[in-house]
Short mmCIF file of C-alpha atoms in Angstrom, two decimals:
data_model
loop_
_atom_site.label_atom_id
_atom_site.label_comp_id
_atom_site.label_asym_id
_atom_site.label_seq_id
_atom_site.Cartn_x
_atom_site.Cartn_y
_atom_site.Cartn_z
CA MET A 1 -28.07 -1.22 29.64
CA ILE A 2 -27.23 -4.77 28.70
CA ASN A 3 -29.83 -5.05 25.98
CA GLU A 4 -28.00 -2.17 24.32
CA HIS A 5 -24.73 -4.00 24.80
CA MET A 6 -25.97 -7.01 23.14
CA SER A 7 -27.85 -5.42 20.51
CA ASN A 8 -24.65 -3.79 19.60
CA GLU A 9 -22.71 -7.27 19.60
CA ARG A 10 -25.50 -8.94 17.25
CA THR A 11 -25.20 -5.70 14.82
CA PHE A 12 -21.56 -6.42 14.86
CA LEU A 13 -21.94 -10.24 13.98
CA SER A 14 -24.46 -9.21 11.24
CA TRP A 15 -21.58 -7.03 9.80
CA ILE A 16 -19.02 -9.99 10.21
CA ARG A 17 -21.30 -12.09 8.30
CA THR A 18 -22.27 -9.37 5.59
CA GLY A 19 -18.55 -9.05 5.27
CA ILE A 20 -17.61 -12.63 4.88
CA GLY A 21 -20.51 -12.99 2.26
CA ILE A 22 -18.72 -10.29 -0.07
CA MET A 23 -15.43 -12.21 0.30
CA VAL A 24 -16.99 -15.29 -0.54
CA PHE A 25 -18.49 -13.68 -3.59
CA GLY A 26 -15.29 -12.25 -4.87
CA PHE A 27 -13.51 -15.33 -4.40
CA VAL A 28 -15.99 -17.19 -6.29
CA ILE A 29 -15.87 -14.69 -8.97
CA VAL A 30 -12.16 -15.10 -9.44
CA LYS A 31 -12.18 -18.91 -8.97
CA PHE A 32 -14.98 -19.02 -11.86
CA SER A 33 -12.89 -16.61 -14.05
CA LEU A 34 -9.84 -19.02 -13.96
CA PHE A 35 -11.87 -22.16 -14.45
CA VAL A 36 -13.49 -20.56 -17.69
CA ASN A 37 -10.31 -19.31 -18.74
CA GLN A 38 -8.72 -23.04 -18.47
CA LEU A 39 -11.86 -24.96 -19.63
CA PRO A 40 -11.29 -24.56 -23.34
CA ALA A 41 -7.80 -25.44 -23.41
CA SER A 42 -8.77 -28.62 -22.10
CA PHE A 43 -11.00 -29.70 -24.51
CA PHE A 44 -9.94 -27.90 -27.60
CA LYS A 45 -5.92 -27.94 -28.75
CA ASP A 46 -6.39 -24.69 -30.77
CA SER A 47 -8.79 -22.59 -29.09
CA THR A 48 -8.29 -18.83 -28.60
CA ILE A 49 -10.31 -17.53 -25.66
CA PRO A 50 -9.91 -13.89 -25.18
CA LYS A 51 -8.41 -13.64 -21.65
CA ASN A 52 -10.18 -11.08 -19.79
CA GLY A 53 -8.54 -10.11 -16.17
CA PHE A 54 -11.37 -7.64 -15.45
CA THR A 55 -13.05 -10.16 -13.64
CA ILE A 56 -10.15 -11.07 -11.28
CA PHE A 57 -9.63 -7.29 -10.37
CA LEU A 58 -13.40 -7.48 -9.69
CA GLY A 59 -13.13 -10.54 -7.57
CA ILE A 60 -10.14 -9.28 -5.80
CA ALA A 61 -11.90 -5.70 -5.25
CA LEU A 62 -15.09 -7.68 -3.71
CA VAL A 63 -12.67 -9.61 -1.36
CA PHE A 64 -10.92 -6.35 -0.27
CA THR A 65 -14.44 -4.74 0.09
CA GLY A 66 -15.44 -7.69 2.53
CA ALA A 67 -12.19 -7.27 4.59
CA ILE A 68 -12.90 -3.53 4.78
CA THR A 69 -16.28 -4.02 5.99
CA ILE A 70 -15.09 -6.37 8.68
CA LEU A 71 -12.56 -3.98 9.68
CA LEU A 72 -14.94 -1.15 9.88
CA SER A 73 -17.72 -2.76 11.62
CA TYR A 74 -15.19 -3.82 14.32
CA TRP A 75 -14.26 -0.30 14.48
CA LYS A 76 -17.66 0.70 14.75
CA TYR A 77 -18.48 -1.77 17.39
CA LYS A 78 -15.65 -0.70 19.43
CA GLN A 79 -16.74 3.15 19.03
CA THR A 80 -20.33 2.12 19.99
CA HIS A 81 -19.32 -0.06 22.92
CA SER A 82 -17.25 2.96 24.58
CA LEU A 83 -20.25 5.35 23.70
CA LEU A 84 -22.73 3.15 25.72
CA GLN A 85 -20.50 2.83 28.49
CA LYS A 86 -20.32 6.52 29.11
CA GLY A 87 -24.12 6.63 28.21
CA GLU A 88 -23.33 9.06 25.25
CA TYR A 89 -24.42 7.06 22.39
CA LEU A 90 -25.48 8.92 19.26
CA TYR A 91 -26.80 7.06 16.30
CA SER A 92 -24.83 7.61 13.06
CA THR A 93 -25.57 6.05 9.76
CA MET A 94 -22.08 7.44 8.20
CA LEU A 95 -20.64 3.88 7.86
CA LEU A 96 -23.94 2.19 6.66
CA THR A 97 -24.02 4.75 3.86
CA MET A 98 -20.41 4.54 3.00
CA LEU A 99 -20.51 0.61 2.71
CA THR A 100 -23.98 0.94 0.94
CA VAL A 101 -22.81 3.28 -1.79
CA PHE A 102 -19.59 1.73 -2.32
CA ILE A 103 -21.32 -2.00 -2.51
CA PHE A 104 -24.00 -0.68 -5.08
CA VAL A 105 -21.13 0.90 -7.14
CA MET A 106 -19.43 -2.37 -7.07
CA SER A 107 -22.93 -3.98 -8.06
CA ILE A 108 -23.36 -1.60 -11.14
CA ILE A 109 -19.84 -2.30 -12.38
CA ILE A 110 -20.61 -6.14 -12.31
CA ILE A 111 -24.01 -5.62 -14.10
CA SER A 112 -22.35 -3.54 -16.76
CA TYR A 113 -19.98 -6.10 -17.09
CA LEU A 114 -22.26 -8.94 -17.35
CA ILE A 115 -24.37 -7.01 -20.04
CA MET A 116 -20.83 -6.11 -22.22
CA ALA A 117 -19.87 -9.75 -21.87
CA ALA A 118 -23.39 -10.90 -23.08
CA TYR A 119 -23.64 -8.43 -25.77
CA PRO A 120 -20.25 -7.44 -27.05
CA LEU A 121 -20.20 -4.30 -29.28
CA THR A 122 -19.17 -5.37 -32.84
CA PHE A 123 -18.26 -2.80 -35.47
CA PRO A 124 -18.88 -3.78 -39.23
CA ILE A 125 -15.61 -3.51 -41.22
CA ASP A 126 -16.19 -1.75 -44.61
#
């Protein structure tokens, strides 16, 4: 019985690390975006770099995703602990599936943004 509780705790701590990692990644995206927007102004007086707030929203969404991951992992930990105490534990992959889908969608958005930033669409003016 103690092995199940310890396993539950290890899983919870792994999810905490995952949530913190997602939050750090979002924080880095926001800070790097702000740095890139400020860099040209410090070197070139008359530079006009288009300001793109999308990366800031993307970073904030990742920080929010990390925070939700931590909250949901605590909820799942408490739920599993309660079920283990009663001897009624049933394995469920719903939380894993939801977080995997959400993080995958965020990854696709990041990849799409990076491709659009690297190869902007330009239309010839006639």
